[in-house]
Amino acid sequence: SKMSRHADPESAMRLIRLIRRREILRIAIADSAGLLDQDQVGRALADTDRAAVLGALRVAEGIVSANGPLKTTVLVVAMGRQGGREIGYGSDADVMYVHRALPGFSPEEAQEQATRIVNKVSTLLTQPLKPAIMAERVLQMDADLRPEGKNGAMVRSLDSFAEYYRRWSLIWEAQALLRARPMAGNDDLAKDFLELIDPIRYPESVAETDVREIRRIKARVESERLPRGADPARHLKLGRGGLSDVEWLVQLLQLQHAGSHP
């Protein structure tokens, strides 16, 4: 409702980012006063980021459609810690972008406009405001978990996602989808996207070769990310029995059994 009072995109975006900064400060004060536990802090910060992305998406759609009609609907999907609502004060937003052409427009027209919208969302959340907002932690959008990673298209149509997951999807992508959660955008598209990915992230069974691949990737992550000279028995995140071990174990159990035991 506050956004509707600001027709100018820059004014609207400034308001969105001021509200986000205020909410982060409120969360930090409640956290330091012992009024919130760590899970509540993560959820509150994630909800604050979600509100900012919702606002930025609406502003971006307004800018892109200023000289013509909207040709597509866009969905921002939270991934990783953002999808799990377990972020910290300095977290980026791991996301994927999905779109679906509106009736009367070609896939090419819709893809071109969707690309402009998602690029604008990222810019709106990070570009310097005038006058600048003091002590602002801008929200960086990280889309590296999308299909084909940095080599893949920034935004894909729902049909393109369906085709990719049908033909090329790997087990680590099913594992990444366990925390996928619609963050902003069209509700119908969000529902259809979840219907697409649920059979992938909650399969009827997981092949033994996939289990071995998960273990291989986990070992590679440990070897590449464990700091040089660190004691694996004492490293809280990547060491034996550490946070990463627990997380990967839970995700493997989800992949193996969530299809039968929601």
PDB file of C-alpha atoms in Angstrom:
ATOM      1  CA  SER A   1       0.000   0.000   0.000  1.00  0.00           C
ATOM      2  CA  LYS A   2       2.876   2.371   0.707  1.00  0.00           C
ATOM      3  CA  MET A   3       4.337   1.640  -2.743  1.00  0.00           C
ATOM      4  CA  SER A   4       1.115   2.746  -4.438  1.00  0.00           C
ATOM      5  CA  ARG A   5       1.710   6.290  -3.208  1.00  0.00           C
ATOM      6  CA  HIS A   6       4.923   6.542  -5.230  1.00  0.00           C
ATOM      7  CA  ALA A   7       4.407   6.478  -8.983  1.00  0.00           C
ATOM      8  CA  ASP A   8       8.077   7.285  -9.620  1.00  0.00           C
ATOM      9  CA  PRO A   9      10.090   4.016  -9.706  1.00  0.00           C
ATOM     10  CA  GLU A  10      13.120   5.517  -7.950  1.00  0.00           C
ATOM     11  CA  SER A  11      10.961   6.876  -5.110  1.00  0.00           C
ATOM     12  CA  ALA A  12       9.140   3.563  -4.774  1.00  0.00           C
ATOM     13  CA  MET A  13      12.414   1.623  -4.692  1.00  0.00           C
ATOM     14  CA  ARG A  14      13.925   4.012  -2.178  1.00  0.00           C
ATOM     15  CA  LEU A  15      10.927   3.424   0.096  1.00  0.00           C
ATOM     16  CA  ILE A  16      11.252  -0.355  -0.286  1.00  0.00           C
ATOM     17  CA  ARG A  17      14.908  -0.265   0.694  1.00  0.00           C
ATOM     18  CA  LEU A  18      14.276   2.128   3.615  1.00  0.00           C
ATOM     19  CA  ILE A  19      11.609  -0.233   4.962  1.00  0.00           C
ATOM     20  CA  ARG A  20      13.982  -3.185   4.564  1.00  0.00           C
ATOM     21  CA  ARG A  21      16.746  -1.354   6.437  1.00  0.00           C
ATOM     22  CA  ARG A  22      14.311  -0.453   9.234  1.00  0.00           C
ATOM     23  CA  GLU A  23      13.108  -4.052   9.554  1.00  0.00           C
ATOM     24  CA  ILE A  24      16.668  -5.418   9.682  1.00  0.00           C
ATOM     25  CA  LEU A  25      17.412  -2.938  12.483  1.00  0.00           C
ATOM     26  CA  ARG A  26      14.266  -4.040  14.364  1.00  0.00           C
ATOM     27  CA  ILE A  27      15.326  -7.687  14.023  1.00  0.00           C
ATOM     28  CA  ALA A  28      18.873  -6.916  15.187  1.00  0.00           C
ATOM     29  CA  ILE A  29      17.612  -5.051  18.267  1.00  0.00           C
ATOM     30  CA  ALA A  30      15.232  -7.899  19.157  1.00  0.00           C
ATOM     31  CA  ASP A  31      18.056 -10.396  18.570  1.00  0.00           C
ATOM     32  CA  SER A  32      20.538  -8.537  20.777  1.00  0.00           C
ATOM     33  CA  ALA A  33      17.880  -8.132  23.483  1.00  0.00           C
ATOM     34  CA  GLY A  34      17.307 -11.887  23.558  1.00  0.00           C
ATOM     35  CA  LEU A  35      13.722 -11.638  22.293  1.00  0.00           C
ATOM     36  CA  LEU A  36      14.339 -13.886  19.256  1.00  0.00           C
ATOM     37  CA  ASP A  37      16.121 -17.223  18.947  1.00  0.00           C
ATOM     38  CA  GLN A  38      18.327 -18.039  15.960  1.00  0.00           C
ATOM     39  CA  ASP A  39      15.574 -19.767  13.968  1.00  0.00           C
ATOM     40  CA  GLN A  40      13.277 -16.767  14.451  1.00  0.00           C
ATOM     41  CA  VAL A  41      16.030 -14.399  13.304  1.00  0.00           C
ATOM     42  CA  GLY A  42      16.551 -16.407  10.114  1.00  0.00           C
ATOM     43  CA  ARG A  43      12.837 -16.470   9.336  1.00  0.00           C
ATOM     44  CA  ALA A  44      12.402 -12.764  10.052  1.00  0.00           C
ATOM     45  CA  LEU A  45      15.366 -11.779   7.864  1.00  0.00           C
ATOM     46  CA  ALA A  46      14.122 -14.051   5.056  1.00  0.00           C
ATOM     47  CA  ASP A  47      10.646 -12.520   5.249  1.00  0.00           C
ATOM     48  CA  THR A  48      12.186  -9.042   5.087  1.00  0.00           C
ATOM     49  CA  ASP A  49      14.182  -9.975   1.982  1.00  0.00           C
ATOM     50  CA  ARG A  50      11.083 -11.521   0.439  1.00  0.00           C
ATOM     51  CA  ALA A  51       9.137  -8.291   0.909  1.00  0.00           C
ATOM     52  CA  ALA A  52      11.954  -6.321  -0.734  1.00  0.00           C
ATOM     53  CA  VAL A  53      12.066  -8.688  -3.725  1.00  0.00           C
ATOM     54  CA  LEU A  54       8.275  -8.531  -4.058  1.00  0.00           C
ATOM     55  CA  GLY A  55       8.501  -4.753  -4.217  1.00  0.00           C
ATOM     56  CA  ALA A  56      11.446  -4.726  -6.601  1.00  0.00           C
ATOM     57  CA  LEU A  57       9.681  -7.161  -8.935  1.00  0.00           C
ATOM     58  CA  ARG A  58       6.581  -4.961  -9.045  1.00  0.00           C
ATOM     59  CA  VAL A  59       8.676  -1.854  -9.760  1.00  0.00           C
ATOM     60  CA  ALA A  60      10.699  -3.708 -12.432  1.00  0.00           C
ATOM     61  CA  GLU A  61       7.541  -4.915 -14.187  1.00  0.00           C
ATOM     62  CA  GLY A  62       6.216  -1.357 -14.147  1.00  0.00           C
ATOM     63  CA  ILE A  63       9.407   0.025 -15.689  1.00  0.00           C
ATOM     64  CA  VAL A  64       9.661  -2.636 -18.391  1.00  0.00           C
ATOM     65  CA  SER A  65       5.979  -2.367 -19.333  1.00  0.00           C
ATOM     66  CA  ALA A  66       5.916   1.450 -19.364  1.00  0.00           C
ATOM     67  CA  ASN A  67       6.041   1.520 -23.161  1.00  0.00           C
ATOM     68  CA  GLY A  68       3.989  -1.581 -23.890  1.00  0.00           C
ATOM     69  CA  PRO A  69       2.106  -4.485 -22.337  1.00  0.00           C
ATOM     70  CA  LEU A  70       3.465  -7.130 -20.014  1.00  0.00           C
ATOM     71  CA  LYS A  71       4.180 -10.195 -22.137  1.00  0.00           C
ATOM     72  CA  THR A  72       5.050 -12.682 -19.407  1.00  0.00           C
ATOM     73  CA  THR A  73       4.628 -13.481 -15.734  1.00  0.00           C
ATOM     74  CA  VAL A  74       7.766 -13.880 -13.622  1.00  0.00           C
ATOM     75  CA  LEU A  75       8.395 -15.957 -10.503  1.00  0.00           C
ATOM     76  CA  VAL A  76      11.383 -15.577  -8.173  1.00  0.00           C
ATOM     77  CA  VAL A  77      12.200 -18.867  -6.443  1.00  0.00           C
ATOM     78  CA  ALA A  78      14.276 -18.748  -3.259  1.00  0.00           C
ATOM     79  CA  MET A  79      17.004 -21.389  -3.022  1.00  0.00           C
ATOM     80  CA  GLY A  80      19.681 -22.421  -0.524  1.00  0.00           C
ATOM     81  CA  ARG A  81      19.626 -20.740   2.870  1.00  0.00           C
ATOM     82  CA  GLN A  82      17.195 -18.140   1.584  1.00  0.00           C
ATOM     83  CA  GLY A  83      14.813 -20.902   0.546  1.00  0.00           C
ATOM     84  CA  GLY A  84      15.247 -22.554   3.935  1.00  0.00           C
ATOM     85  CA  ARG A  85      14.581 -19.235   5.704  1.00  0.00           C
ATOM     86  CA  GLU A  86      17.808 -19.667   7.668  1.00  0.00           C
ATOM     87  CA  ILE A  87      19.826 -16.661   6.529  1.00  0.00           C
ATOM     88  CA  GLY A  88      22.093 -14.307   8.465  1.00  0.00           C
ATOM     89  CA  TYR A  89      22.499 -10.548   8.395  1.00  0.00           C
ATOM     90  CA  GLY A  90      24.986 -10.594   5.531  1.00  0.00           C
ATOM     91  CA  SER A  91      23.421 -13.302   3.351  1.00  0.00           C
ATOM     92  CA  ASP A  92      22.873 -12.990  -0.388  1.00  0.00           C
ATOM     93  CA  ALA A  93      19.617 -14.226  -1.899  1.00  0.00           C
ATOM     94  CA  ASP A  94      20.128 -17.511  -3.762  1.00  0.00           C
ATOM     95  CA  VAL A  95      17.350 -17.576  -6.358  1.00  0.00           C
ATOM     96  CA  MET A  96      16.106 -18.978  -9.656  1.00  0.00           C
ATOM     97  CA  TYR A  97      13.886 -17.088 -12.091  1.00  0.00           C
ATOM     98  CA  VAL A  98      10.950 -18.705 -13.902  1.00  0.00           C
ATOM     99  CA  HIS A  99       8.550 -17.106 -16.382  1.00  0.00           C
ATOM    100  CA  ARG A 100       5.544 -18.037 -18.494  1.00  0.00           C
ATOM    101  CA  ALA A 101       4.369 -16.155 -21.587  1.00  0.00           C
ATOM    102  CA  LEU A 102       1.011 -14.425 -21.389  1.00  0.00           C
ATOM    103  CA  PRO A 103      -1.600 -15.314 -24.034  1.00  0.00           C
ATOM    104  CA  GLY A 104      -0.965 -13.704 -27.388  1.00  0.00           C
ATOM    105  CA  PHE A 105       2.817 -13.411 -27.083  1.00  0.00           C
ATOM    106  CA  SER A 106       5.491 -15.647 -28.548  1.00  0.00           C
ATOM    107  CA  PRO A 107       8.060 -17.514 -26.416  1.00  0.00           C
ATOM    108  CA  GLU A 108      10.773 -15.279 -27.865  1.00  0.00           C
ATOM    109  CA  GLU A 109       8.957 -12.066 -26.928  1.00  0.00           C
ATOM    110  CA  ALA A 110       8.265 -13.372 -23.433  1.00  0.00           C
ATOM    111  CA  GLN A 111      11.872 -14.536 -22.905  1.00  0.00           C
ATOM    112  CA  GLU A 112      13.288 -11.167 -23.970  1.00  0.00           C
ATOM    113  CA  GLN A 113      11.004  -9.269 -21.608  1.00  0.00           C
ATOM    114  CA  ALA A 114      11.548 -11.705 -18.722  1.00  0.00           C
ATOM    115  CA  THR A 115      15.310 -11.220 -19.064  1.00  0.00           C
ATOM    116  CA  ARG A 116      14.896  -7.450 -18.847  1.00  0.00           C
ATOM    117  CA  ILE A 117      12.656  -7.764 -15.785  1.00  0.00           C
ATOM    118  CA  VAL A 118      15.015 -10.006 -13.784  1.00  0.00           C
ATOM    119  CA  ASN A 119      18.027  -7.859 -14.676  1.00  0.00           C
ATOM    120  CA  LYS A 120      16.106  -4.799 -13.497  1.00  0.00           C
ATOM    121  CA  VAL A 121      15.160  -6.496 -10.210  1.00  0.00           C
ATOM    122  CA  SER A 122      18.822  -7.131  -9.408  1.00  0.00           C
ATOM    123  CA  THR A 123      19.781  -3.581 -10.373  1.00  0.00           C
ATOM    124  CA  LEU A 124      17.016  -1.995  -8.308  1.00  0.00           C
ATOM    125  CA  LEU A 125      18.116  -3.841  -5.185  1.00  0.00           C
ATOM    126  CA  THR A 126      21.795  -2.935  -5.484  1.00  0.00           C
ATOM    127  CA  GLN A 127      22.253   0.321  -7.411  1.00  0.00           C
ATOM    128  CA  PRO A 128      23.251   3.401  -5.342  1.00  0.00           C
ATOM    129  CA  LEU A 129      20.302   5.538  -4.327  1.00  0.00           C
ATOM    130  CA  LYS A 130      20.392   9.335  -4.344  1.00  0.00           C
ATOM    131  CA  PRO A 131      20.691  10.507  -1.668  1.00  0.00           C
ATOM    132  CA  ALA A 132      22.328   7.340  -0.412  1.00  0.00           C
ATOM    133  CA  ILE A 133      20.812   5.382   2.463  1.00  0.00           C
ATOM    134  CA  MET A 134      23.290   5.323   5.313  1.00  0.00           C
ATOM    135  CA  ALA A 135      24.545   1.928   6.508  1.00  0.00           C
ATOM    136  CA  GLU A 136      22.462  -0.027   4.024  1.00  0.00           C
ATOM    137  CA  ARG A 137      23.151  -3.718   3.406  1.00  0.00           C
ATOM    138  CA  VAL A 138      22.044  -4.136  -0.179  1.00  0.00           C
ATOM    139  CA  LEU A 139      20.507  -7.442  -1.236  1.00  0.00           C
ATOM    140  CA  GLN A 140      22.664  -9.266  -3.775  1.00  0.00           C
ATOM    141  CA  MET A 141      20.754 -11.706  -5.986  1.00  0.00           C
ATOM    142  CA  ASP A 142      22.732 -14.895  -6.699  1.00  0.00           C
ATOM    143  CA  ALA A 143      21.320 -17.135  -9.453  1.00  0.00           C
ATOM    144  CA  ASP A 144      24.236 -19.602  -9.679  1.00  0.00           C
ATOM    145  CA  LEU A 145      21.996 -22.546  -8.657  1.00  0.00           C
ATOM    146  CA  ARG A 146      19.956 -22.252 -11.870  1.00  0.00           C
ATOM    147  CA  PRO A 147      20.125 -25.043 -14.490  1.00  0.00           C
ATOM    148  CA  GLU A 148      23.585 -25.142 -16.104  1.00  0.00           C
ATOM    149  CA  GLY A 149      24.852 -22.700 -13.482  1.00  0.00           C
ATOM    150  CA  LYS A 150      26.658 -19.603 -14.717  1.00  0.00           C
ATOM    151  CA  ASN A 151      26.531 -20.971 -18.267  1.00  0.00           C
ATOM    152  CA  GLY A 152      22.732 -21.214 -18.267  1.00  0.00           C
ATOM    153  CA  ALA A 153      20.098 -18.618 -19.084  1.00  0.00           C
ATOM    154  CA  MET A 154      19.375 -16.234 -16.193  1.00  0.00           C
ATOM    155  CA  VAL A 155      15.631 -16.848 -16.549  1.00  0.00           C
ATOM    156  CA  ARG A 156      13.834 -19.797 -18.154  1.00  0.00           C
ATOM    157  CA  SER A 157      10.251 -20.505 -19.078  1.00  0.00           C
ATOM    158  CA  LEU A 158       8.366 -23.105 -17.072  1.00  0.00           C
ATOM    159  CA  ASP A 159       8.360 -25.345 -20.157  1.00  0.00           C
ATOM    160  CA  SER A 160      12.133 -24.953 -20.449  1.00  0.00           C
ATOM    161  CA  PHE A 161      12.561 -25.982 -16.815  1.00  0.00           C
ATOM    162  CA  ALA A 162      10.338 -29.003 -17.413  1.00  0.00           C
ATOM    163  CA  GLU A 163      12.354 -30.056 -20.451  1.00  0.00           C
ATOM    164  CA  TYR A 164      15.665 -29.550 -18.654  1.00  0.00           C
ATOM    165  CA  TYR A 165      14.645 -31.561 -15.597  1.00  0.00           C
ATOM    166  CA  ARG A 166      13.211 -34.313 -17.803  1.00  0.00           C
ATOM    167  CA  ARG A 167      16.370 -34.708 -19.894  1.00  0.00           C
ATOM    168  CA  TRP A 168      19.396 -33.390 -18.065  1.00  0.00           C
ATOM    169  CA  SER A 169      18.751 -33.022 -14.327  1.00  0.00           C
ATOM    170  CA  LEU A 170      21.458 -34.373 -11.997  1.00  0.00           C
ATOM    171  CA  ILE A 171      21.066 -35.611  -8.434  1.00  0.00           C
ATOM    172  CA  TRP A 172      22.724 -32.518  -6.929  1.00  0.00           C
ATOM    173  CA  GLU A 173      20.019 -30.405  -8.593  1.00  0.00           C
ATOM    174  CA  ALA A 174      17.297 -32.501  -6.967  1.00  0.00           C
ATOM    175  CA  GLN A 175      19.135 -31.976  -3.683  1.00  0.00           C
ATOM    176  CA  ALA A 176      19.253 -28.205  -4.271  1.00  0.00           C
ATOM    177  CA  LEU A 177      15.513 -28.162  -5.009  1.00  0.00           C
ATOM    178  CA  LEU A 178      14.766 -29.470  -1.502  1.00  0.00           C
ATOM    179  CA  ARG A 179      14.889 -25.882  -0.235  1.00  0.00           C
ATOM    180  CA  ALA A 180      13.264 -24.247  -3.265  1.00  0.00           C
ATOM    181  CA  ARG A 181      10.433 -21.930  -2.183  1.00  0.00           C
ATOM    182  CA  PRO A 182       8.427 -19.386  -4.182  1.00  0.00           C
ATOM    183  CA  MET A 183       9.575 -15.938  -3.064  1.00  0.00           C
ATOM    184  CA  ALA A 184       7.828 -13.399  -5.297  1.00  0.00           C
ATOM    185  CA  GLY A 185       5.668 -13.334  -8.393  1.00  0.00           C
ATOM    186  CA  ASN A 186       2.643 -14.977  -9.907  1.00  0.00           C
ATOM    187  CA  ASP A 187       0.792 -17.379  -7.565  1.00  0.00           C
ATOM    188  CA  ASP A 188      -0.482 -19.663 -10.341  1.00  0.00           C
ATOM    189  CA  LEU A 189       3.014 -19.948 -11.785  1.00  0.00           C
ATOM    190  CA  ALA A 190       4.365 -20.717  -8.299  1.00  0.00           C
ATOM    191  CA  LYS A 191       1.828 -23.521  -7.887  1.00  0.00           C
ATOM    192  CA  ASP A 192       2.687 -25.017 -11.283  1.00  0.00           C
ATOM    193  CA  PHE A 193       6.433 -24.764 -10.603  1.00  0.00           C
ATOM    194  CA  LEU A 194       6.044 -26.656  -7.315  1.00  0.00           C
ATOM    195  CA  GLU A 195       4.008 -29.332  -9.093  1.00  0.00           C
ATOM    196  CA  LEU A 196       6.889 -29.647 -11.571  1.00  0.00           C
ATOM    197  CA  ILE A 197       9.698 -29.973  -9.026  1.00  0.00           C
ATOM    198  CA  ASP A 198       8.002 -32.005  -6.274  1.00  0.00           C
ATOM    199  CA  PRO A 199       8.424 -35.352  -8.109  1.00  0.00           C
ATOM    200  CA  ILE A 200      12.094 -34.439  -8.670  1.00  0.00           C
ATOM    201  CA  ARG A 201      12.980 -33.482  -5.121  1.00  0.00           C
ATOM    202  CA  TYR A 202      10.695 -36.096  -3.526  1.00  0.00           C
ATOM    203  CA  PRO A 203      11.282 -39.100  -5.840  1.00  0.00           C
ATOM    204  CA  GLU A 204       9.826 -42.546  -5.309  1.00  0.00           C
ATOM    205  CA  SER A 205      13.344 -43.929  -4.948  1.00  0.00           C
ATOM    206  CA  VAL A 206      16.990 -42.895  -5.231  1.00  0.00           C
ATOM    207  CA  ALA A 207      19.412 -45.093  -7.157  1.00  0.00           C
ATOM    208  CA  GLU A 208      22.552 -46.316  -5.423  1.00  0.00           C
ATOM    209  CA  THR A 209      24.617 -44.586  -8.130  1.00  0.00           C
ATOM    210  CA  ASP A 210      22.993 -41.286  -7.114  1.00  0.00           C
ATOM    211  CA  VAL A 211      23.816 -41.904  -3.454  1.00  0.00           C
ATOM    212  CA  ARG A 212      27.449 -42.516  -4.416  1.00  0.00           C
ATOM    213  CA  GLU A 213      27.430 -39.309  -6.475  1.00  0.00           C
ATOM    214  CA  ILE A 214      26.132 -37.304  -3.503  1.00  0.00           C
ATOM    215  CA  ARG A 215      28.929 -38.725  -1.354  1.00  0.00           C
ATOM    216  CA  ARG A 216      31.500 -37.948  -4.051  1.00  0.00           C
ATOM    217  CA  ILE A 217      30.324 -34.328  -4.297  1.00  0.00           C
ATOM    218  CA  LYS A 218      30.316 -34.004  -0.513  1.00  0.00           C
ATOM    219  CA  ALA A 219      33.913 -35.208  -0.333  1.00  0.00           C
ATOM    220  CA  ARG A 220      34.893 -32.748  -3.068  1.00  0.00           C
ATOM    221  CA  VAL A 221      33.209 -29.867  -1.228  1.00  0.00           C
ATOM    222  CA  GLU A 222      35.155 -30.740   1.925  1.00  0.00           C
ATOM    223  CA  SER A 223      38.487 -30.970   0.129  1.00  0.00           C
ATOM    224  CA  GLU A 224      37.965 -27.723  -1.795  1.00  0.00           C
ATOM    225  CA  ARG A 225      36.475 -25.584   0.974  1.00  0.00           C
ATOM    226  CA  LEU A 226      38.194 -26.763   4.138  1.00  0.00           C
ATOM    227  CA  PRO A 227      40.799 -24.064   4.904  1.00  0.00           C
ATOM    228  CA  ARG A 228      44.438 -25.060   4.403  1.00  0.00           C
ATOM    229  CA  GLY A 229      45.842 -26.557   7.600  1.00  0.00           C
ATOM    230  CA  ALA A 230      42.442 -26.789   9.333  1.00  0.00           C
ATOM    231  CA  ASP A 231      41.833 -29.814  11.559  1.00  0.00           C
ATOM    232  CA  PRO A 232      38.855 -31.763  10.102  1.00  0.00           C
ATOM    233  CA  ALA A 233      38.023 -33.025  13.588  1.00  0.00           C
ATOM    234  CA  ARG A 234      37.529 -29.478  14.875  1.00  0.00           C
ATOM    235  CA  HIS A 235      36.105 -27.476  11.957  1.00  0.00           C
ATOM    236  CA  LEU A 236      32.523 -26.673  12.992  1.00  0.00           C
ATOM    237  CA  LYS A 237      31.045 -26.408   9.505  1.00  0.00           C
ATOM    238  CA  LEU A 238      33.024 -28.716   7.225  1.00  0.00           C
ATOM    239  CA  GLY A 239      34.683 -31.066   9.701  1.00  0.00           C
ATOM    240  CA  ARG A 240      33.609 -34.611  10.549  1.00  0.00           C
ATOM    241  CA  GLY A 241      30.202 -34.511  12.230  1.00  0.00           C
ATOM    242  CA  GLY A 242      29.957 -30.773  11.587  1.00  0.00           C
ATOM    243  CA  LEU A 243      27.071 -28.674  10.295  1.00  0.00           C
ATOM    244  CA  SER A 244      27.634 -29.673   6.682  1.00  0.00           C
ATOM    245  CA  ASP A 245      27.580 -33.381   7.550  1.00  0.00           C
ATOM    246  CA  VAL A 246      24.274 -32.972   9.363  1.00  0.00           C
ATOM    247  CA  GLU A 247      22.759 -30.937   6.529  1.00  0.00           C
ATOM    248  CA  TRP A 248      23.773 -33.408   3.815  1.00  0.00           C
ATOM    249  CA  LEU A 249      22.600 -36.380   5.868  1.00  0.00           C
ATOM    250  CA  VAL A 250      19.158 -34.823   6.379  1.00  0.00           C
ATOM    251  CA  GLN A 251      18.922 -33.959   2.679  1.00  0.00           C
ATOM    252  CA  LEU A 252      19.860 -37.502   1.680  1.00  0.00           C
ATOM    253  CA  LEU A 253      17.150 -38.859   3.985  1.00  0.00           C
ATOM    254  CA  GLN A 254      14.670 -36.428   2.415  1.00  0.00           C
ATOM    255  CA  LEU A 255      15.609 -37.564  -1.095  1.00  0.00           C
ATOM    256  CA  GLN A 256      15.294 -41.221  -0.102  1.00  0.00           C
ATOM    257  CA  HIS A 257      12.084 -41.101   1.959  1.00  0.00           C
ATOM    258  CA  ALA A 258      10.101 -37.847   1.606  1.00  0.00           C
ATOM    259  CA  GLY A 259       8.304 -39.217  -1.452  1.00  0.00           C
ATOM    260  CA  SER A 260       6.734 -41.903   0.725  1.00  0.00           C
ATOM    261  CA  HIS A 261       6.658 -40.019   4.053  1.00  0.00           C
ATOM    262  CA  PRO A 262       5.821 -36.348   3.556  1.00  0.00           C
TER     263      PRO A 262
END
